[in-house]
């Protein structure tokens, strides 16, 4: 199983773009990269998923370089409500394992 | 939000007693999962199911058993609860896994279990 490494915490200010990078050096050919967001007292919520290059949806973008050994979640113009823990998962199948996540704090 | 209901939401029990947590889904998804979340450990997979009566162990399955007699229900049982099983338990569902059909996990809101 591919192990992921993320920064433990990050601080930002409202209106800024935030980039959270996840390292996954032993990613397998069939593995997808998925990001989740978790607020206190709630279950994680899916943000975005990708396999290679760039994926964009209404809330975030995911950048994946050609070697796929890392990925970057980009949150444009964050607000206070984006304060949460963000998890990067790498895998293909049922045994999806969460790392410790990145605690993002957005300040006014 | 995906139709996932976990019950109970909170439970306090004594060491040595059996406990069953229930996860109910209305999405008709094939795959269901039980995770536990503890400070310093993030979310860890306990067991998962890939169909009715089809289950498999996850990363931290010792002390837990599961059953899935219907598509919509996935039960997690602690046969004899211990204090180390005090945790927040999350159920998740997924429509498909693998390759280009890999679909994300959708989580319930959790059950907070305290074993005294």
Short mmCIF file of C-alpha atoms in Angstrom, two decimals:
data_model
loop_
_atom_site.label_atom_id
_atom_site.label_comp_id
_atom_site.label_asym_id
_atom_site.label_seq_id
_atom_site.Cartn_x
_atom_site.Cartn_y
_atom_site.Cartn_z
CA UNK A 1 0.00 0.00 0.00
CA UNK A 2 1.29 3.41 -0.91
CA UNK A 3 2.21 5.52 2.09
CA UNK A 4 1.40 9.19 2.00
CA UNK A 5 3.17 12.09 3.66
CA UNK A 6 1.57 15.47 4.19
CA UNK A 7 2.43 18.53 6.29
CA UNK A 8 0.86 18.27 9.71
CA UNK A 9 -0.53 21.79 9.67
CA UNK A 10 -0.80 24.92 7.57
CA UNK A 11 -2.05 28.43 8.21
CA UNK A 12 -3.56 30.78 5.67
CA UNK A 13 -5.66 33.93 5.46
CA UNK A 14 -9.02 34.50 3.94
CA UNK A 15 -8.93 35.07 0.20
CA UNK A 16 -5.58 33.38 -0.35
CA UNK A 17 -4.92 30.33 -2.46
CA UNK A 18 -3.79 27.32 -0.47
CA UNK A 19 -1.73 24.47 -1.86
CA UNK A 20 -1.32 21.26 0.14
CA UNK A 21 1.19 18.78 -1.20
CA UNK A 22 1.11 15.05 -0.57
CA UNK A 23 4.06 12.76 -1.24
CA UNK A 24 3.43 9.17 -2.33
CA UNK A 25 6.70 7.82 -3.64
CA UNK A 26 5.59 4.19 -3.99
CA UNK A 27 2.33 4.81 -5.77
CA UNK A 28 1.27 1.86 -7.92
CA UNK A 29 0.22 1.97 -11.53
CA UNK A 30 -3.46 1.41 -10.77
CA UNK A 31 -3.65 3.75 -7.79
CA UNK A 32 -5.85 6.82 -7.80
CA UNK A 33 -5.24 9.90 -5.66
CA UNK A 34 -8.18 11.13 -3.62
CA UNK A 35 -8.54 14.04 -1.23
CA UNK A 36 -11.00 14.37 1.62
CA UNK A 37 -11.96 17.18 3.97
CA UNK A 38 -13.04 16.64 7.55
CA UNK A 39 -14.68 19.06 9.96
CA UNK A 40 -14.87 18.35 13.70
CA UNK A 41 -17.56 15.85 14.68
CA UNK A 42 -18.23 14.92 11.05
CA UNK A 43 -17.12 12.19 8.71
CA UNK A 44 -14.64 12.98 5.96
CA UNK A 45 -16.11 14.45 2.80
CA UNK A 46 -14.83 13.78 -0.72
CA UNK A 47 -13.21 16.76 -2.42
CA UNK A 48 -11.50 15.57 -5.58
CA UNK A 49 -9.91 12.56 -7.23
CA UNK A 50 -7.41 12.16 -10.05
CA UNK A 51 -5.04 9.81 -11.77
CA UNK A 52 -2.66 12.09 -13.65
CA UNK A 53 -2.21 15.68 -14.85
CA UNK A 54 -4.79 18.15 -13.60
CA UNK A 55 -8.33 17.77 -12.38
CA UNK A 56 -10.61 20.66 -11.46
CA UNK A 57 -14.06 20.81 -9.95
CA UNK A 58 -16.15 23.52 -8.37
CA UNK A 59 -14.23 23.56 -5.10
CA UNK A 60 -10.63 22.57 -5.83
CA UNK A 61 -7.95 21.59 -8.30
CA UNK A 62 -5.63 18.62 -8.12
CA UNK A 63 -2.24 18.73 -9.78
CA UNK A 64 -0.39 15.49 -10.41
CA UNK A 65 3.05 15.52 -12.07
CA UNK A 66 4.02 12.99 -14.68
CA UNK A 67 5.86 10.72 -12.22
CA UNK A 68 2.80 10.70 -9.93
CA UNK A 69 5.01 10.58 -6.83
CA UNK A 70 3.28 13.59 -5.38
CA UNK A 71 0.09 15.56 -5.77
CA UNK A 72 -1.04 19.04 -4.81
CA UNK A 73 -4.49 20.04 -3.71
CA UNK A 74 -5.20 23.66 -4.54
CA UNK A 75 -7.99 25.57 -2.80
CA UNK A 76 -8.66 28.94 -4.43
CA UNK A 77 -9.55 31.92 -2.27
CA UNK A 78 -10.09 30.12 1.01
CA UNK A 79 -12.58 31.30 3.60
CA UNK A 80 -12.87 30.70 7.34
CA UNK A 81 -15.18 27.77 6.60
CA UNK A 82 -12.33 25.94 4.86
CA UNK A 83 -10.65 25.41 8.23
CA UNK A 84 -10.54 21.62 8.45
CA UNK A 85 -8.30 18.58 8.20
CA UNK A 86 -7.43 17.49 4.67
CA UNK A 87 -6.48 13.91 3.87
CA UNK A 88 -4.69 12.54 0.86
CA UNK A 89 -5.35 8.90 0.00
CA UNK A 90 -3.64 6.75 -2.57
CA UNK A 91 -4.94 3.38 -3.59
CA UNK A 92 -7.00 1.21 -5.84
CA UNK A 93 -9.54 -0.98 -4.17
CA UNK A 94 -11.04 -1.55 -0.81
CA UNK A 95 -8.14 -1.07 1.58
CA UNK A 96 -7.92 2.69 1.43
CA UNK A 97 -5.80 3.99 4.28
CA UNK A 98 -5.83 7.48 5.63
CA UNK A 99 -2.72 9.28 6.76
CA UNK A 100 -2.60 11.80 9.56
CA UNK A 101 -3.87 14.60 7.34
CA UNK A 102 -3.09 18.31 7.18
CA UNK A 103 -4.83 20.64 9.58
CA UNK A 104 -5.55 23.85 7.68
CA UNK A 105 -6.38 26.94 9.70
CA UNK A 106 -7.75 29.92 7.83
CA UNK A 107 -7.45 33.21 9.66
CA UNK A 108 -9.40 36.43 9.07
CA UNK B 1 -25.11 14.00 1.39
CA UNK B 2 -25.17 10.30 0.73
CA UNK B 3 -27.91 8.50 2.63
CA UNK B 4 -25.92 6.96 5.45
CA UNK B 5 -27.25 6.64 8.96
CA UNK B 6 -25.20 5.42 11.87
CA UNK B 7 -26.78 4.33 15.13
CA UNK B 8 -26.43 5.00 17.90
CA UNK B 9 -24.67 8.36 17.64
CA UNK B 10 -23.32 8.08 21.15
CA UNK B 11 -22.88 5.12 23.46
CA UNK B 12 -21.28 4.51 26.82
CA UNK B 13 -20.71 0.93 27.82
CA UNK B 14 -18.75 -1.06 30.36
CA UNK B 15 -15.70 -3.19 29.75
CA UNK B 16 -16.59 -6.75 28.83
CA UNK B 17 -20.04 -6.03 27.42
CA UNK B 18 -20.95 -6.70 23.78
CA UNK B 19 -21.72 -3.72 21.59
CA UNK B 20 -23.19 -3.52 18.10
CA UNK B 21 -23.05 -0.47 15.90
CA UNK B 22 -25.27 -0.17 12.89
CA UNK B 23 -24.73 1.46 9.54
CA UNK B 24 -27.68 1.85 7.21
CA UNK B 25 -27.48 3.16 3.64
CA UNK B 26 -30.16 4.09 1.15
CA UNK B 27 -27.83 4.37 -1.86
CA UNK B 28 -27.74 0.68 -2.78
CA UNK B 29 -23.94 0.84 -2.91
CA UNK B 30 -22.11 -2.45 -3.00
CA UNK B 31 -19.17 -1.56 -0.76
CA UNK B 32 -19.37 -0.67 2.92
CA UNK B 33 -16.63 0.08 5.43
CA UNK B 34 -16.03 0.58 9.11
CA UNK B 35 -13.27 2.94 10.26
CA UNK B 36 -12.23 4.09 13.67
CA UNK B 37 -10.69 7.47 14.35
CA UNK B 38 -8.40 8.20 17.27
CA UNK B 39 -6.16 11.16 18.07
CA UNK B 40 -2.72 10.60 16.63
CA UNK B 41 -3.86 7.72 14.40
CA UNK B 42 -6.21 9.30 11.92
CA UNK B 43 -8.78 6.97 10.39
CA UNK B 44 -8.02 3.25 10.36
CA UNK B 45 -9.96 0.61 8.47
CA UNK B 46 -11.49 -2.11 10.66
CA UNK B 47 -13.49 -4.25 8.22
CA UNK B 48 -15.16 -3.83 4.89
CA UNK B 49 -17.78 -5.57 2.83
CA UNK B 50 -17.94 -6.06 -0.91
CA UNK B 51 -21.41 -7.55 -0.98
CA UNK B 52 -24.04 -9.34 1.07
CA UNK B 53 -22.27 -11.86 3.31
CA UNK B 54 -18.91 -10.90 1.79
CA UNK B 55 -16.56 -9.21 4.23
CA UNK B 56 -12.85 -8.87 4.79
CA UNK B 57 -10.48 -7.58 7.43
CA UNK B 58 -8.85 -4.20 7.42
CA UNK B 59 -5.89 -2.76 9.22
CA UNK B 60 -7.21 -3.05 12.81
CA UNK B 61 -9.72 -5.90 12.84
CA UNK B 62 -8.75 -7.63 16.10
CA UNK B 63 -11.60 -7.55 18.60
CA UNK B 64 -14.22 -6.70 15.98
CA UNK B 65 -16.57 -8.69 13.83
CA UNK B 66 -18.98 -7.58 11.13
CA UNK B 67 -22.03 -8.86 9.37
CA UNK B 68 -23.90 -7.86 6.26
CA UNK B 69 -27.12 -9.76 5.71
CA UNK B 70 -28.69 -7.06 3.53
CA UNK B 71 -27.22 -4.61 1.05
CA UNK B 72 -28.31 -1.65 3.13
CA UNK B 73 -27.05 -2.72 6.57
CA UNK B 74 -23.52 -3.28 7.85
CA UNK B 75 -23.12 -4.15 11.51
CA UNK B 76 -19.98 -3.81 13.58
CA UNK B 77 -19.80 -5.87 16.77
CA UNK B 78 -17.42 -5.62 19.66
CA UNK B 79 -17.84 -9.01 21.30
CA UNK B 80 -16.33 -7.89 24.60
CA UNK B 81 -15.61 -4.19 24.67
CA UNK B 82 -12.30 -2.94 26.05
CA UNK B 83 -11.18 0.56 26.97
CA UNK B 84 -8.84 0.57 23.96
CA UNK B 85 -11.92 0.45 21.75
CA UNK B 86 -13.07 3.84 22.97
CA UNK B 87 -13.14 5.76 19.71
CA UNK B 88 -15.24 7.43 17.08
CA UNK B 89 -16.47 4.91 14.54
CA UNK B 90 -17.30 5.91 10.99
CA UNK B 91 -19.16 3.95 8.40
CA UNK B 92 -18.50 4.63 4.72
CA UNK B 93 -19.95 3.42 1.45
CA UNK B 94 -18.66 3.28 -2.09
CA UNK B 95 -20.34 2.50 -5.37
CA UNK B 96 -17.42 0.80 -7.07
CA UNK B 97 -13.72 0.28 -6.62
CA UNK B 98 -10.79 -0.28 -8.86
CA UNK B 99 -9.29 1.30 -11.91
CA UNK B 100 -11.31 3.75 -13.93
CA UNK B 101 -14.40 2.85 -11.95
CA UNK B 102 -12.91 3.85 -8.62
CA UNK B 103 -15.54 5.89 -6.82
CA UNK B 104 -14.97 7.91 -3.64
CA UNK B 105 -15.99 6.99 -0.12
CA UNK B 106 -19.02 8.65 1.43
CA UNK B 107 -19.05 8.75 5.21
CA UNK B 108 -21.68 8.80 7.90
CA UNK B 109 -21.47 11.20 10.83
CA UNK B 110 -19.95 8.71 13.21
CA UNK B 111 -20.70 6.93 16.48
CA UNK B 112 -18.84 8.05 19.56
CA UNK B 113 -18.24 4.99 21.74
CA UNK B 114 -16.89 5.20 25.26
CA UNK B 115 -15.90 2.04 27.10
CA UNK B 116 -15.52 2.56 30.85
#
